[in-house]
Amino acid sequence: MQNDPLFREVQRFRQPWVWALLGGVALIMLILGPLAWGGLIVVGAVAVLLYGLRLETEVRADGIYFKMWPLHRSFRRIAWADVERYESTAYSPLREFGGWGIRWAPGKRAYNVSGDRGLWLERTNGPAVLLGSQHPEEFRSAIEEATQ
């Protein structure tokens, strides 16, 4: 079938330091309290959001699809005609984009949930896009296969 993905990756936001930080904040609130239920609810809501956060990427015959669930309900597509250049790359999420998640910088966007590797896409129309990946070489190979 034409829309079966040549490459599919699902990454989840699972950095241990984030969970330690959230747990530490909740513990401090419980110890130092009077118990602030509102604050604990906020910490719990953030934990649930981060636990459910995932980046899904697919390479299909007609382009690259990605979504950051639950922030994107449907896939975003970058058509092959819009891809000028691509390469697998290593990067510093903190230094280059200020962290993980959906990030904007002048002339570029990043979608990443973990790690420091991904696929850099320069587009003919619009900002360059960095899609974080734990398997950037496989991602790049699937693009080569799809665009031949």
Coordinates of N, CA and C in Angstrom, one line a residue, residues 48-114:
V48 N 1.5 13.8 34.3 CA 0.7 13.1 33.4 C 0.9 13.5 31.9
L49 N 1.0 14.8 31.7 CA 1.3 15.4 30.4 C 2.6 14.9 29.9
L50 N 3.7 15.0 30.7 CA 5.0 14.6 30.2 C 5.1 13.1 30.0
Y51 N 4.4 12.3 30.9 CA 4.4 10.8 30.7 C 3.7 10.4 29.4
G52 N 2.7 11.1 29.0 CA 2.0 10.8 27.8 C 2.6 11.4 26.5
L53 N 3.5 12.4 26.7 CA 4.1 13.0 25.5 C 4.9 12.1 24.7
R54 N 4.7 12.1 23.4 CA 5.4 11.2 22.5 C 5.6 11.9 21.1
L55 N 6.7 11.6 20.5 CA 7.0 12.1 19.1 C 6.9 10.9 18.2
E56 N 6.0 11.0 17.2 CA 5.8 9.9 16.2 C 6.3 10.4 14.9
T57 N 7.2 9.7 14.3 CA 7.7 10.1 12.9 C 7.5 8.9 12.0
E58 N 7.2 9.2 10.7 CA 7.0 8.2 9.7 C 7.5 8.8 8.4
V59 N 8.2 7.9 7.6 CA 8.5 8.2 6.3 C 7.6 7.4 5.4
R60 N 6.8 8.1 4.5 CA 5.9 7.4 3.6 C 6.3 7.8 2.2
A61 N 5.6 7.2 1.2 CA 5.9 7.5 -0.2 C 5.7 8.9 -0.6
D62 N 4.8 9.7 0.1 CA 4.5 11.0 -0.3 C 5.1 12.1 0.7
G63 N 5.9 11.7 1.7 CA 6.6 12.7 2.5 C 6.9 12.2 3.9
I64 N 7.3 13.1 4.7 CA 7.6 12.8 6.1 C 6.5 13.3 7.0
Y65 N 6.0 12.4 7.9 CA 4.9 12.7 8.8 C 5.4 12.7 10.2
F66 N 4.9 13.6 11.0 CA 5.3 13.7 12.4 C 4.2 14.3 13.2
K67 N 4.1 13.9 14.5 CA 3.2 14.5 15.4 C 3.8 14.4 16.8
M68 N 3.5 15.4 17.6 CA 3.9 15.4 19.0 C 2.6 15.3 19.8
W69 N 2.2 14.1 20.2 CA 1.0 13.8 20.8 C 1.2 14.1 22.3
P70 N 0.3 14.7 23.0 CA -1.1 15.1 22.7 C -1.2 16.5 22.2
L71 N -0.1 17.2 21.9 CA -0.1 18.6 21.4 C -0.6 18.6 19.9
H72 N -0.3 17.6 19.1 CA -0.8 17.5 17.8 C -1.8 16.3 17.7
R73 N -3.0 16.5 17.3 CA -3.9 15.4 17.2 C -3.8 14.6 15.9
S74 N -3.3 15.3 14.9 CA -3.0 14.6 13.6 C -1.6 14.9 13.1
F75 N -1.2 14.0 12.2 CA 0.2 14.2 11.7 C 0.4 15.5 10.9
R76 N 1.5 16.0 11.0 CA 2.0 17.1 10.1 C 2.8 16.5 9.0
R77 N 2.7 17.0 7.8 CA 3.4 16.4 6.6 C 4.3 17.4 6.0
I78 N 5.5 16.9 5.7 CA 6.4 17.7 4.9 C 6.6 16.9 3.6
A79 N 6.0 17.4 2.5 CA 6.0 16.8 1.2 C 7.5 16.8 0.6
W80 N 7.7 15.8 -0.2 CA 9.1 15.7 -0.8 C 9.5 16.9 -1.6
A81 N 8.5 17.5 -2.2 CA 8.8 18.7 -3.0 C 9.2 19.9 -2.1
D82 N 8.9 19.8 -0.9 CA 9.3 20.9 0.1 C 10.7 20.6 0.8
V83 N 11.2 19.4 0.5 CA 12.5 19.1 1.1 C 13.7 19.5 0.2
E84 N 14.5 20.4 0.6 CA 15.6 20.8 -0.2 C 16.8 20.0 0.1
R85 N 17.1 19.7 1.4 CA 18.2 19.0 1.8 C 17.9 18.3 3.1
Y86 N 18.6 17.2 3.4 CA 18.4 16.5 4.7 C 19.7 15.8 5.0
E87 N 19.9 15.6 6.3 CA 21.0 14.9 6.8 C 20.8 14.5 8.3
S88 N 21.4 13.3 8.6 CA 21.3 12.9 10.0 C 22.4 13.7 10.8
T89 N 22.1 14.1 12.0 CA 23.0 15.0 12.7 C 22.9 14.8 14.2
A90 N 24.0 15.2 14.9 CA 24.0 15.3 16.3 C 23.9 16.8 16.7
Y91 N 23.2 17.1 17.8 CA 23.0 18.4 18.2 C 22.9 18.5 19.7
S92 N 22.9 19.7 20.2 CA 22.7 20.0 21.6 C 21.3 20.6 21.9
P93 N 20.4 19.8 22.4 CA 19.0 20.4 22.6 C 19.0 21.6 23.5
L94 N 19.8 21.6 24.5 CA 19.8 22.8 25.4 C 20.5 24.0 24.8
R95 N 21.6 23.8 24.2 CA 22.4 24.9 23.6 C 21.7 25.5 22.4
E96 N 21.3 24.6 21.5 CA 20.8 25.1 20.2 C 19.3 25.4 20.2
F97 N 18.5 24.8 21.1 CA 17.1 25.1 21.1 C 16.5 25.4 22.5
G98 N 17.3 25.3 23.5 CA 16.8 25.7 24.8 C 16.0 24.5 25.5
G99 N 16.2 23.3 25.0 CA 15.6 22.2 25.7 C 14.9 21.2 24.7
W100 N 14.0 20.4 25.3 CA 13.3 19.4 24.5 C 11.8 19.8 24.3
G101 N 11.1 19.1 23.4 CA 9.7 19.5 23.1 C 9.6 20.1 21.8
I102 N 8.7 20.9 21.6 CA 8.6 21.7 20.3 C 9.2 23.0 20.6
R103 N 10.3 23.3 19.8 CA 11.1 24.5 20.0 C 11.2 25.3 18.7
W104 N 11.2 26.6 18.9 CA 11.4 27.5 17.8 C 12.6 28.3 18.0
A105 N 13.3 28.6 16.9 CA 14.5 29.5 16.9 C 14.4 30.2 15.6
P106 N 15.1 31.3 15.4 CA 15.0 32.0 14.1 C 15.3 31.1 12.9
G107 N 14.4 30.9 12.0 CA 14.6 30.1 10.8 C 14.6 28.6 11.0
K108 N 14.3 28.1 12.2 CA 14.3 26.7 12.4 C 13.3 26.3 13.5
R109 N 12.9 25.0 13.4 CA 12.0 24.4 14.5 C 12.6 23.1 14.8
A110 N 12.4 22.7 16.1 CA 12.8 21.4 16.6 C 11.7 20.6 17.2
Y111 N 11.6 19.4 17.0 CA 10.6 18.5 17.6 C 11.5 17.3 18.2
N112 N 11.6 17.3 19.5 CA 12.5 16.3 20.1 C 12.0 16.0 21.5
V113 N 12.1 14.7 21.9 CA 11.7 14.3 23.3 C 12.8 13.7 24.1
S114 N 13.9 13.3 23.4 CA 15.0 12.7 24.2 C 16.2 12.6 23.2

